[in-house]
Structure formats: C-alpha cells, structure tokens
C-alpha cells in the first residue's frame, strides 16, 4: 500500500498521512513527506514508526517492503535487498551484514483520532546518501 501525499496540519507542522486502519499490521507503506519518501510501519500494538524509504546499502527506495521483526523489545525492519536490520525507534543499523553501519533518518509519528501524522525528523545526523552502496 502506498499512502497519499501528506497534508500539513495547522499546529507543529504535522503531516496528515493516512488513517491508522489504512496501514496493515507489521507491513510497511510508503508516503511522501515534504518531497521525501518515508516508510511507515504499524505494529501489532498500533504504534507507528517512520524511517527513510531509501536503503542506504543498495540505493533503492524499498525499506517499506522490509521484514518487520524485533531484537528483544526493539522493533526492527530488515532491508528486502541485503537484509541489514534497523531499529525502527532510532534508525540505528543493528546488523550491517559485513559492511560499516549506516543509520537511517527517523520521523516523529503520532496517531490522533485514528489518523496517522508524521512530524519533524528526529535524528540530528543525516546519513550520507551519496555514499556508494555496500558490496554484497
């Protein structure tokens, strides 16, 4: 499922993306926020996370097609390309699979009245999106 292009709300620059029930549980969906592709993930407990859609290892916009899982209590997504595992809460690469760890951008997400809203980018350091893809 691909979410519609977002709309800004009047307060705090929150982008209305979709209804919570539009997101399949433990599946990803892509949305366009301020011209940037974002991957959204809804968990079984209805928490929603937003990370960059761009896989920093392959250079493809595919992370919404990743495999949702966990490492202990930490919700994760594994890239569908080379299977690197990322923490959905922080964007940190937990399993770089033979490459240097590259972390993802993350966004604030809230659900109000059954509507998913995406806010500002959380992380302070943007990943180097110009770096060459990691070899297999």
mmCIF file of C-alpha atoms in Angstrom:
data_model
loop_
_atom_site.group_PDB
_atom_site.id
_atom_site.type_symbol
_atom_site.label_atom_id
_atom_site.label_comp_id
_atom_site.label_asym_id
_atom_site.label_seq_id
_atom_site.Cartn_x
_atom_site.Cartn_y
_atom_site.Cartn_z
ATOM 1 C CA UNK A 1 0.000 0.000 0.000
ATOM 2 C CA UNK A 2 1.284 3.467 -0.827
ATOM 3 C CA UNK A 3 -0.073 6.303 1.288
ATOM 4 C CA UNK A 4 -1.246 9.558 -0.244
ATOM 5 C CA UNK A 5 0.912 12.667 -0.322
ATOM 6 C CA UNK A 6 0.680 14.259 3.115
ATOM 7 C CA UNK A 7 -1.042 17.461 4.141
ATOM 8 C CA UNK A 8 0.155 19.841 6.862
ATOM 9 C CA UNK A 9 -1.934 20.426 9.956
ATOM 10 C CA UNK A 10 -2.099 23.900 11.448
ATOM 11 C CA UNK A 11 -0.042 23.169 14.547
ATOM 12 C CA UNK A 12 3.542 21.942 14.915
ATOM 13 C CA UNK A 13 3.963 21.125 11.227
ATOM 14 C CA UNK A 14 2.439 17.667 11.466
ATOM 15 C CA UNK A 15 1.651 15.980 8.151
ATOM 16 C CA UNK A 16 -1.624 14.049 7.936
ATOM 17 C CA UNK A 17 -0.683 10.872 6.075
ATOM 18 C CA UNK A 18 -3.459 8.279 6.319
ATOM 19 C CA UNK A 19 -5.850 6.527 8.659
ATOM 20 C CA UNK A 20 -4.367 4.037 11.110
ATOM 21 C CA UNK A 21 -6.501 1.274 9.622
ATOM 22 C CA UNK A 22 -5.067 2.073 6.166
ATOM 23 C CA UNK A 23 -1.759 0.630 7.412
ATOM 24 C CA UNK A 24 -1.565 -3.156 7.507
ATOM 25 C CA UNK A 25 -0.181 -4.561 10.762
ATOM 26 C CA UNK A 26 3.517 -5.456 10.531
ATOM 27 C CA UNK A 27 3.710 -4.304 6.920
ATOM 28 C CA UNK A 28 5.278 -1.182 5.504
ATOM 29 C CA UNK A 29 3.756 1.611 3.441
ATOM 30 C CA UNK A 30 5.414 4.481 1.607
ATOM 31 C CA UNK A 31 4.416 8.130 1.942
ATOM 32 C CA UNK A 32 5.758 11.374 0.524
ATOM 33 C CA UNK A 33 6.613 13.934 3.235
ATOM 34 C CA UNK A 34 7.971 17.297 2.072
ATOM 35 C CA UNK A 35 9.157 15.663 -1.145
ATOM 36 C CA UNK A 36 10.952 12.836 0.659
ATOM 37 C CA UNK A 37 9.930 9.180 0.582
ATOM 38 C CA UNK A 38 9.207 7.837 4.071
ATOM 39 C CA UNK A 39 8.491 4.226 5.100
ATOM 40 C CA UNK A 40 5.732 3.780 7.709
ATOM 41 C CA UNK A 41 5.306 0.674 9.849
ATOM 42 C CA UNK A 42 2.340 -0.206 12.085
ATOM 43 C CA UNK A 43 2.994 -2.750 14.827
ATOM 44 C CA UNK A 44 0.555 -5.154 16.497
ATOM 45 C CA UNK A 45 0.108 -2.703 19.399
ATOM 46 C CA UNK A 46 -0.784 0.083 16.895
ATOM 47 C CA UNK A 47 2.447 2.001 17.388
ATOM 48 C CA UNK A 48 3.562 3.539 14.097
ATOM 49 C CA UNK A 49 7.153 4.331 13.108
ATOM 50 C CA UNK A 50 8.557 6.331 10.212
ATOM 51 C CA UNK A 51 12.014 5.849 8.702
ATOM 52 C CA UNK A 52 13.579 6.871 5.427
ATOM 53 C CA UNK A 53 12.420 4.794 2.466
ATOM 54 C CA UNK A 54 15.904 4.841 0.901
ATOM 55 C CA UNK A 55 18.002 1.770 1.677
ATOM 56 C CA UNK A 56 21.482 3.237 2.251
ATOM 57 C CA UNK A 57 23.207 -0.004 1.268
ATOM 58 C CA UNK A 58 21.512 -0.618 -2.093
ATOM 59 C CA UNK A 59 20.481 2.921 -3.018
ATOM 60 C CA UNK A 60 16.925 1.696 -3.732
ATOM 61 C CA UNK A 61 13.735 3.149 -2.234
ATOM 62 C CA UNK A 62 12.489 -0.138 -0.779
ATOM 63 C CA UNK A 63 12.545 -0.159 3.030
ATOM 64 C CA UNK A 64 8.724 -0.123 3.271
ATOM 65 C CA UNK A 65 8.916 -3.612 1.734
ATOM 66 C CA UNK A 66 11.216 -4.837 4.510
ATOM 67 C CA UNK A 67 10.540 -7.586 7.010
ATOM 68 C CA UNK A 68 9.226 -6.350 10.378
ATOM 69 C CA UNK A 69 10.605 -8.114 13.438
ATOM 70 C CA UNK A 70 12.297 -7.423 16.763
ATOM 71 C CA UNK A 71 15.550 -7.778 18.647
ATOM 72 C CA UNK A 72 14.358 -8.314 22.202
ATOM 73 C CA UNK A 73 11.980 -5.424 22.916
ATOM 74 C CA UNK A 74 13.277 -3.337 19.987
ATOM 75 C CA UNK A 75 11.053 -3.248 16.876
ATOM 76 C CA UNK A 76 13.087 -3.701 13.701
ATOM 77 C CA UNK A 77 12.890 -3.883 9.939
ATOM 78 C CA UNK A 78 15.223 -5.900 7.716
ATOM 79 C CA UNK A 79 16.001 -4.463 4.307
ATOM 80 C CA UNK A 80 14.476 -6.508 1.497
ATOM 81 C CA UNK A 81 17.679 -6.048 -0.508
ATOM 82 C CA UNK A 82 20.739 -7.113 1.521
ATOM 83 C CA UNK A 83 18.961 -7.880 4.840
ATOM 84 C CA UNK A 84 20.586 -5.240 7.069
ATOM 85 C CA UNK A 85 18.454 -4.823 10.211
ATOM 86 C CA UNK A 86 17.440 -1.391 11.507
ATOM 87 C CA UNK A 87 15.902 -0.259 14.809
ATOM 88 C CA UNK A 88 12.546 1.336 13.954
ATOM 89 C CA UNK A 89 12.694 3.603 17.030
ATOM 90 C CA UNK A 90 16.101 5.168 16.352
ATOM 91 C CA UNK A 91 17.090 4.251 12.790
ATOM 92 C CA UNK A 92 20.298 2.614 14.020
ATOM 93 C CA UNK A 93 21.683 -0.230 11.955
ATOM 94 C CA UNK A 94 21.803 -3.239 14.275
ATOM 95 C CA UNK A 95 23.122 -5.784 11.777
ATOM 96 C CA UNK A 96 25.220 -4.282 8.969
ATOM 97 C CA UNK A 97 25.912 -7.732 7.421
ATOM 98 C CA UNK A 98 29.613 -7.332 6.668
ATOM 99 C CA UNK A 99 29.508 -3.591 5.957
ATOM 100 C CA UNK A 100 30.019 -0.435 8.005
ATOM 101 C CA UNK A 101 26.849 0.537 9.914
ATOM 102 C CA UNK A 102 24.833 3.281 8.233
ATOM 103 C CA UNK A 103 21.927 4.692 10.211
ATOM 104 C CA UNK A 104 18.544 5.858 8.926
ATOM 105 C CA UNK A 105 16.651 9.097 9.344
ATOM 106 C CA UNK A 106 13.540 8.790 11.507
ATOM 107 C CA UNK A 107 10.470 10.976 11.943
ATOM 108 C CA UNK A 108 8.148 11.646 14.843
ATOM 109 C CA UNK A 109 4.791 9.905 14.442
ATOM 110 C CA UNK A 110 1.547 10.330 16.318
ATOM 111 C CA UNK A 111 -1.925 8.881 15.913
ATOM 112 C CA UNK A 112 -4.822 11.162 16.821
ATOM 113 C CA UNK A 113 -8.415 10.162 16.292
ATOM 114 C CA UNK A 114 -7.315 7.223 14.174
ATOM 115 C CA UNK A 115 -5.281 9.471 11.858
ATOM 116 C CA UNK A 116 -1.532 8.934 11.368
ATOM 117 C CA UNK A 117 0.504 12.140 11.422
ATOM 118 C CA UNK A 118 4.218 12.482 10.720
ATOM 119 C CA UNK A 119 6.213 15.335 12.232
ATOM 120 C CA UNK A 120 9.754 16.558 12.204
ATOM 121 C CA UNK A 121 12.834 14.464 11.513
ATOM 122 C CA UNK A 122 14.086 13.108 14.858
ATOM 123 C CA UNK A 123 17.733 12.358 14.246
ATOM 124 C CA UNK A 124 20.342 15.106 14.312
ATOM 125 C CA UNK A 125 22.760 13.498 11.877
ATOM 126 C CA UNK A 126 21.616 12.843 8.349
ATOM 127 C CA UNK A 127 23.069 9.763 6.691
ATOM 128 C CA UNK A 128 25.416 10.193 3.738
ATOM 129 C CA UNK A 129 23.054 9.387 0.878
ATOM 130 C CA UNK A 130 25.791 9.935 -1.714
ATOM 131 C CA UNK A 131 27.991 7.120 -0.412
ATOM 132 C CA UNK A 132 28.343 4.133 -2.735
ATOM 133 C CA UNK A 133 26.272 1.074 -1.941
ATOM 134 C CA UNK A 134 27.937 -1.538 0.219
ATOM 135 C CA UNK A 135 29.143 -4.614 -1.648
ATOM 136 C CA UNK A 136 27.418 -7.934 -1.156
#
